[in-house]
Short mmCIF file of N, CA, C and O in Angstrom, two decimals:
data_model
loop_
_atom_site.label_atom_id
_atom_site.label_comp_id
_atom_site.label_asym_id
_atom_site.label_seq_id
_atom_site.Cartn_x
_atom_site.Cartn_y
_atom_site.Cartn_z
N MET A 1 1.47 18.94 18.26
CA MET A 1 1.18 17.51 18.29
C MET A 1 1.52 16.89 16.93
O MET A 1 1.15 17.41 15.89
N ALA A 2 2.21 15.78 16.97
CA ALA A 2 2.64 15.13 15.73
C ALA A 2 1.46 14.47 15.03
O ALA A 2 0.54 13.97 15.66
N GLU A 3 1.51 14.49 13.70
CA GLU A 3 0.47 13.84 12.90
C GLU A 3 0.62 12.33 13.02
O GLU A 3 1.71 11.78 12.97
N GLN A 4 -0.51 11.65 13.21
CA GLN A 4 -0.50 10.19 13.32
C GLN A 4 -0.32 9.55 11.95
O GLN A 4 -1.06 9.85 11.03
N ARG A 5 0.69 8.69 11.83
CA ARG A 5 0.93 7.98 10.57
C ARG A 5 0.09 6.73 10.53
O ARG A 5 -0.27 6.17 11.57
N GLU A 6 -0.21 6.29 9.34
CA GLU A 6 -1.04 5.11 9.14
C GLU A 6 -0.36 4.15 8.18
O GLU A 6 0.49 4.54 7.40
N LEU A 7 -0.79 2.92 8.25
CA LEU A 7 -0.40 1.90 7.28
C LEU A 7 -1.54 1.74 6.30
O LEU A 7 -2.71 1.89 6.67
N GLU A 8 -1.23 1.42 5.08
CA GLU A 8 -2.25 1.03 4.09
C GLU A 8 -2.09 -0.48 3.95
O GLU A 8 -1.04 -0.96 3.55
N VAL A 9 -3.13 -1.22 4.28
CA VAL A 9 -3.05 -2.68 4.35
C VAL A 9 -3.95 -3.31 3.29
O VAL A 9 -5.08 -2.85 3.07
N GLU A 10 -3.44 -4.36 2.66
CA GLU A 10 -4.23 -5.12 1.70
C GLU A 10 -3.99 -6.61 1.96
O GLU A 10 -2.84 -7.04 2.08
N ILE A 11 -5.08 -7.36 2.08
CA ILE A 11 -5.01 -8.80 2.26
C ILE A 11 -5.73 -9.45 1.09
O ILE A 11 -6.90 -9.15 0.83
N VAL A 12 -5.01 -10.31 0.37
CA VAL A 12 -5.61 -11.03 -0.75
C VAL A 12 -5.23 -12.51 -0.65
O VAL A 12 -4.20 -12.86 -0.09
N ALA A 13 -6.10 -13.35 -1.18
CA ALA A 13 -5.82 -14.78 -1.32
C ALA A 13 -5.53 -15.03 -2.80
O ALA A 13 -5.73 -14.14 -3.63
N GLU A 14 -5.10 -16.24 -3.11
CA GLU A 14 -4.81 -16.57 -4.51
C GLU A 14 -6.01 -16.33 -5.41
O GLU A 14 -5.87 -15.93 -6.55
N ASP A 15 -7.20 -16.59 -4.87
CA ASP A 15 -8.39 -16.57 -5.71
C ASP A 15 -9.34 -15.40 -5.47
O ASP A 15 -10.34 -15.26 -6.17
N ARG A 16 -9.06 -14.53 -4.49
CA ARG A 16 -10.00 -13.43 -4.22
C ARG A 16 -9.41 -12.37 -3.30
O ARG A 16 -8.46 -12.61 -2.57
N PHE A 17 -10.05 -11.21 -3.36
CA PHE A 17 -9.74 -10.10 -2.48
C PHE A 17 -10.34 -10.40 -1.10
O PHE A 17 -11.46 -10.88 -1.01
N ILE A 18 -9.62 -10.07 -0.03
CA ILE A 18 -10.12 -10.32 1.32
C ILE A 18 -10.48 -9.02 2.03
O ILE A 18 -11.60 -8.83 2.47
N TRP A 19 -9.51 -8.08 2.15
CA TRP A 19 -9.77 -6.83 2.89
C TRP A 19 -8.67 -5.83 2.57
O TRP A 19 -7.52 -6.20 2.33
N SER A 20 -9.02 -4.53 2.63
CA SER A 20 -8.01 -3.48 2.57
C SER A 20 -8.51 -2.26 3.31
O SER A 20 -9.72 -2.07 3.47
N GLY A 21 -7.57 -1.44 3.78
CA GLY A 21 -7.94 -0.22 4.46
C GLY A 21 -6.78 0.33 5.27
O GLY A 21 -5.71 -0.28 5.36
N PRO A 22 -6.99 1.51 5.89
CA PRO A 22 -5.95 2.12 6.71
C PRO A 22 -5.88 1.44 8.08
O PRO A 22 -6.89 0.95 8.60
N ALA A 23 -4.68 1.40 8.64
CA ALA A 23 -4.50 0.72 9.93
C ALA A 23 -3.40 1.38 10.75
O ALA A 23 -2.54 2.08 10.21
N LEU A 24 -3.45 1.12 12.05
CA LEU A 24 -2.41 1.58 12.96
C LEU A 24 -1.32 0.54 13.14
O LEU A 24 -0.16 0.86 13.37
N SER A 25 -1.70 -0.75 13.03
CA SER A 25 -0.73 -1.83 13.19
C SER A 25 -1.24 -3.10 12.53
O SER A 25 -2.44 -3.25 12.30
N VAL A 26 -0.30 -3.99 12.24
CA VAL A 26 -0.61 -5.30 11.68
C VAL A 26 0.30 -6.31 12.37
O VAL A 26 1.48 -6.06 12.54
N SER A 27 -0.28 -7.45 12.75
CA SER A 27 0.54 -8.54 13.25
C SER A 27 0.18 -9.82 12.51
O SER A 27 -0.97 -10.00 12.12
N ALA A 28 1.17 -10.66 12.32
CA ALA A 28 0.95 -11.90 11.58
C ALA A 28 2.03 -12.90 11.95
O ALA A 28 3.05 -12.56 12.56
N ARG A 29 1.81 -14.14 11.53
CA ARG A 29 2.79 -15.20 11.75
C ARG A 29 3.57 -15.43 10.45
O ARG A 29 2.99 -15.64 9.41
N THR A 30 4.89 -15.37 10.57
CA THR A 30 5.75 -15.73 9.45
C THR A 30 6.38 -17.07 9.78
O THR A 30 6.22 -17.57 10.90
N ILE A 31 7.11 -17.64 8.84
CA ILE A 31 7.76 -18.92 9.14
C ILE A 31 8.87 -18.76 10.18
O ILE A 31 9.30 -19.73 10.78
N ASP A 32 9.30 -17.52 10.43
CA ASP A 32 10.31 -17.25 11.45
C ASP A 32 9.72 -16.83 12.78
O ASP A 32 10.45 -16.57 13.73
N GLY A 33 8.39 -16.71 12.88
CA GLY A 33 7.74 -16.31 14.12
C GLY A 33 6.79 -15.14 13.90
O GLY A 33 6.57 -14.69 12.78
N GLU A 34 6.24 -14.64 15.00
CA GLU A 34 5.30 -13.52 14.95
C GLU A 34 6.01 -12.23 14.59
O GLU A 34 7.15 -12.01 14.98
N ILE A 35 5.29 -11.37 13.85
CA ILE A 35 5.84 -10.07 13.51
C ILE A 35 4.76 -9.01 13.72
O ILE A 35 3.58 -9.26 13.48
N GLY A 36 5.17 -7.87 14.21
CA GLY A 36 4.27 -6.73 14.37
C GLY A 36 4.80 -5.57 13.55
O GLY A 36 6.01 -5.29 13.56
N ILE A 37 3.90 -4.91 12.84
CA ILE A 37 4.29 -3.80 11.97
C ILE A 37 3.59 -2.53 12.42
O ILE A 37 2.36 -2.52 12.60
N LEU A 38 4.35 -1.47 12.57
CA LEU A 38 3.82 -0.13 12.86
C LEU A 38 4.26 0.80 11.75
O LEU A 38 5.21 0.50 11.00
N PRO A 39 3.61 1.95 11.60
CA PRO A 39 4.06 2.91 10.58
C PRO A 39 5.54 3.24 10.76
O PRO A 39 6.05 3.32 11.88
N GLY A 40 6.24 3.37 9.63
CA GLY A 40 7.67 3.67 9.66
C GLY A 40 8.55 2.44 9.69
O GLY A 40 9.77 2.57 9.74
N HIS A 41 7.95 1.26 9.64
CA HIS A 41 8.74 0.01 9.67
C HIS A 41 9.65 -0.07 8.44
O HIS A 41 9.28 0.36 7.36
N SER A 42 10.80 -0.64 8.61
CA SER A 42 11.73 -0.84 7.49
C SER A 42 11.11 -1.77 6.45
O SER A 42 10.35 -2.67 6.79
N PRO A 43 11.47 -1.58 5.19
CA PRO A 43 10.97 -2.49 4.15
C PRO A 43 11.39 -3.92 4.44
O PRO A 43 12.50 -4.16 4.94
N MET A 44 10.50 -4.85 4.15
CA MET A 44 10.81 -6.26 4.38
C MET A 44 9.91 -7.15 3.53
O MET A 44 8.86 -6.71 3.08
N LEU A 45 10.36 -8.35 3.32
CA LEU A 45 9.57 -9.39 2.65
C LEU A 45 9.75 -10.65 3.47
O LEU A 45 10.88 -11.02 3.80
N ALA A 46 8.63 -11.31 3.82
CA ALA A 46 8.71 -12.52 4.63
C ALA A 46 7.76 -13.56 4.07
O ALA A 46 6.77 -13.24 3.41
N VAL A 47 8.07 -14.83 4.37
CA VAL A 47 7.18 -15.91 4.00
C VAL A 47 6.16 -16.05 5.12
O VAL A 47 6.51 -16.17 6.30
N LEU A 48 4.89 -15.99 4.74
CA LEU A 48 3.80 -16.04 5.70
C LEU A 48 3.57 -17.47 6.16
O LEU A 48 3.56 -18.39 5.35
N GLY A 49 3.40 -17.65 7.45
CA GLY A 49 3.05 -18.95 7.99
C GLY A 49 1.54 -19.07 8.12
O GLY A 49 0.81 -18.11 7.87
N ASP A 50 1.06 -20.22 8.50
CA ASP A 50 -0.37 -20.41 8.73
C ASP A 50 -0.73 -19.80 10.08
O ASP A 50 -0.05 -20.03 11.07
N GLY A 51 -1.80 -19.01 10.10
CA GLY A 51 -2.23 -18.43 11.37
C GLY A 51 -2.99 -17.14 11.17
O GLY A 51 -3.36 -16.77 10.07
N GLY A 52 -3.18 -16.44 12.28
CA GLY A 52 -3.96 -15.22 12.27
C GLY A 52 -3.19 -14.01 11.79
O GLY A 52 -1.99 -13.89 12.00
N VAL A 53 -3.92 -13.14 11.12
CA VAL A 53 -3.43 -11.82 10.74
C VAL A 53 -4.36 -10.84 11.43
O VAL A 53 -5.57 -10.88 11.22
N VAL A 54 -3.82 -9.98 12.27
CA VAL A 54 -4.63 -9.04 13.04
C VAL A 54 -4.29 -7.62 12.61
O VAL A 54 -3.14 -7.21 12.67
N VAL A 55 -5.33 -6.89 12.19
CA VAL A 55 -5.17 -5.51 11.73
C VAL A 55 -5.91 -4.60 12.70
O VAL A 55 -7.13 -4.75 12.88
N GLN A 56 -5.20 -3.68 13.33
CA GLN A 56 -5.82 -2.68 14.20
C GLN A 56 -6.13 -1.47 13.33
O GLN A 56 -5.21 -0.76 12.91
N GLN A 57 -7.41 -1.25 13.04
CA GLN A 57 -7.80 -0.16 12.16
C GLN A 57 -7.69 1.19 12.87
O GLN A 57 -7.69 1.26 14.09
N VAL A 58 -7.65 2.26 12.10
CA VAL A 58 -7.54 3.60 12.67
C VAL A 58 -8.79 3.99 13.45
O VAL A 58 -8.73 4.84 14.32
N ASN A 59 -9.94 3.38 13.16
CA ASN A 59 -11.18 3.70 13.87
C ASN A 59 -11.32 2.92 15.17
O ASN A 59 -12.34 3.01 15.84
N GLY A 60 -10.29 2.12 15.51
CA GLY A 60 -10.32 1.37 16.76
C GLY A 60 -10.80 -0.06 16.61
O GLY A 60 -10.65 -0.86 17.53
N SER A 61 -11.38 -0.40 15.49
CA SER A 61 -11.85 -1.77 15.25
C SER A 61 -10.68 -2.68 14.90
O SER A 61 -9.63 -2.22 14.46
N THR A 62 -10.91 -3.96 15.07
CA THR A 62 -9.90 -4.96 14.72
C THR A 62 -10.44 -5.87 13.65
O THR A 62 -11.58 -6.33 13.73
N VAL A 63 -9.64 -6.13 12.62
CA VAL A 63 -9.96 -7.09 11.58
C VAL A 63 -9.03 -8.28 11.80
O VAL A 63 -7.81 -8.09 11.92
N THR A 64 -9.60 -9.48 11.86
CA THR A 64 -8.80 -10.68 12.03
C THR A 64 -9.08 -11.63 10.88
O THR A 64 -10.24 -11.90 10.55
N ALA A 65 -8.02 -12.11 10.27
CA ALA A 65 -8.15 -13.07 9.16
C ALA A 65 -7.29 -14.28 9.48
O ALA A 65 -6.33 -14.20 10.25
N HIS A 66 -7.64 -15.40 8.89
CA HIS A 66 -6.81 -16.59 8.98
C HIS A 66 -6.17 -16.80 7.62
O HIS A 66 -6.87 -16.88 6.61
N ALA A 67 -4.85 -16.86 7.61
CA ALA A 67 -4.12 -17.02 6.34
C ALA A 67 -3.35 -18.32 6.35
O ALA A 67 -2.88 -18.77 7.41
N GLU A 68 -3.22 -18.92 5.18
CA GLU A 68 -2.45 -20.15 5.02
C GLU A 68 -1.39 -19.94 3.95
O GLU A 68 -1.69 -19.88 2.77
N GLY A 69 -0.15 -19.79 4.41
CA GLY A 69 0.97 -19.62 3.50
C GLY A 69 0.90 -18.34 2.70
O GLY A 69 -0.05 -17.59 2.77
N GLY A 70 1.95 -18.06 1.96
CA GLY A 70 2.00 -16.87 1.11
C GLY A 70 3.15 -15.96 1.48
O GLY A 70 4.16 -16.40 2.02
N PHE A 71 2.96 -14.66 1.20
CA PHE A 71 4.01 -13.66 1.43
C PHE A 71 3.45 -12.46 2.17
O PHE A 71 2.28 -12.13 2.07
N PHE A 72 4.34 -11.78 2.88
CA PHE A 72 4.02 -10.60 3.69
C PHE A 72 5.06 -9.56 3.33
O PHE A 72 6.26 -9.79 3.51
N SER A 73 4.64 -8.42 2.76
CA SER A 73 5.61 -7.39 2.40
C SER A 73 5.26 -6.06 3.03
O SER A 73 4.09 -5.75 3.24
N VAL A 74 6.30 -5.30 3.34
CA VAL A 74 6.16 -3.96 3.92
C VAL A 74 7.08 -3.03 3.15
O VAL A 74 8.26 -3.34 2.96
N ASP A 75 6.53 -1.90 2.69
CA ASP A 75 7.35 -0.89 2.02
C ASP A 75 6.60 0.44 2.05
O ASP A 75 5.44 0.50 1.63
N ASN A 76 7.24 1.47 2.55
CA ASN A 76 6.66 2.82 2.60
C ASN A 76 5.27 2.84 3.22
O ASN A 76 4.33 3.41 2.67
N ASP A 77 5.14 2.23 4.40
CA ASP A 77 3.87 2.18 5.15
C ASP A 77 2.75 1.47 4.40
O ASP A 77 1.58 1.69 4.65
N ARG A 78 3.10 0.62 3.46
CA ARG A 78 2.12 -0.21 2.75
C ARG A 78 2.43 -1.67 3.08
O ARG A 78 3.56 -2.13 2.88
N VAL A 79 1.42 -2.37 3.60
CA VAL A 79 1.56 -3.77 3.96
C VAL A 79 0.68 -4.58 3.01
O VAL A 79 -0.52 -4.31 2.90
N VAL A 80 1.28 -5.53 2.32
CA VAL A 80 0.53 -6.39 1.40
C VAL A 80 0.72 -7.83 1.85
O VAL A 80 1.85 -8.29 1.98
N ILE A 81 -0.39 -8.50 2.08
CA ILE A 81 -0.38 -9.90 2.48
C ILE A 81 -1.05 -10.69 1.36
O ILE A 81 -2.22 -10.46 1.05
N VAL A 82 -0.27 -11.56 0.73
CA VAL A 82 -0.78 -12.40 -0.34
C VAL A 82 -0.71 -13.83 0.17
O VAL A 82 0.37 -14.41 0.31
N ALA A 83 -1.87 -14.39 0.50
CA ALA A 83 -1.94 -15.72 1.10
C ALA A 83 -2.38 -16.76 0.08
O ALA A 83 -3.11 -16.45 -0.86
N GLY A 84 -1.95 -17.99 0.30
CA GLY A 84 -2.43 -19.08 -0.53
C GLY A 84 -3.93 -19.23 -0.37
O GLY A 84 -4.66 -19.42 -1.34
N ALA A 85 -4.40 -19.13 0.86
CA ALA A 85 -5.83 -19.14 1.17
C ALA A 85 -6.02 -18.23 2.38
O ALA A 85 -5.15 -18.15 3.24
N ALA A 86 -7.13 -17.52 2.44
CA ALA A 86 -7.39 -16.63 3.57
C ALA A 86 -8.89 -16.40 3.71
O ALA A 86 -9.62 -16.37 2.72
N THR A 87 -9.33 -16.26 4.95
CA THR A 87 -10.72 -15.92 5.26
C THR A 87 -10.73 -14.94 6.42
O THR A 87 -9.85 -14.96 7.28
N LEU A 88 -11.73 -14.08 6.43
CA LEU A 88 -11.93 -13.21 7.58
C LEU A 88 -12.58 -14.02 8.67
O LEU A 88 -13.47 -14.84 8.40
N ASP A 89 -12.17 -13.82 9.92
CA ASP A 89 -12.83 -14.49 11.03
C ASP A 89 -14.28 -14.03 11.08
O ASP A 89 -14.56 -12.85 10.87
N GLY A 90 -15.18 -14.95 11.30
CA GLY A 90 -16.60 -14.63 11.29
C GLY A 90 -17.17 -14.58 9.91
O GLY A 90 -18.31 -14.19 9.69
N ASP A 91 -16.39 -14.97 8.91
CA ASP A 91 -16.80 -14.93 7.50
C ASP A 91 -17.23 -16.33 7.06
O ASP A 91 -16.64 -16.93 6.19
N SER A 92 -18.28 -16.86 7.70
CA SER A 92 -18.69 -18.24 7.46
C SER A 92 -19.21 -18.45 6.05
O SER A 92 -19.15 -19.54 5.50
N ALA A 93 -19.74 -17.40 5.43
CA ALA A 93 -20.26 -17.54 4.07
C ALA A 93 -19.17 -17.48 3.03
O ALA A 93 -19.41 -17.71 1.85
N GLY A 94 -17.94 -17.09 3.45
CA GLY A 94 -16.83 -17.03 2.51
C GLY A 94 -16.85 -15.78 1.66
O GLY A 94 -16.17 -15.69 0.67
N GLU A 95 -17.61 -14.77 2.05
CA GLU A 95 -17.66 -13.52 1.30
C GLU A 95 -16.51 -12.63 1.74
O GLU A 95 -16.12 -12.64 2.87
N SER A 96 -15.99 -11.84 0.83
CA SER A 96 -14.93 -10.89 1.18
C SER A 96 -15.54 -9.59 1.63
O SER A 96 -16.68 -9.29 1.35
N ALA A 97 -14.74 -8.82 2.36
CA ALA A 97 -15.19 -7.52 2.86
C ALA A 97 -14.26 -6.44 2.34
O ALA A 97 -13.10 -6.67 2.06
N ALA A 98 -14.79 -5.24 2.24
CA ALA A 98 -13.95 -4.12 1.81
C ALA A 98 -14.06 -3.01 2.82
O ALA A 98 -15.00 -2.88 3.52
#
């Protein structure tokens, strides 16, 4: 049986850390449309659009954030999302999670 590969994901806003951890997939909106990332994806850099960022964690949970502008990069199974502004869904107090 093949070993399951993972992504290492980090979401940050201009002014604070939002979330990071291992994941099976990430989807987000870029200015060119929706993108889905799985382990082994080719390196890329995209301009992030306003909208949801959905991270499927390795434990089966889903993390959803709302991002406004910024950049989305993928390289060697590492996904970095740097947004102008971002919040975790359900994060009414504006606190970040780790």
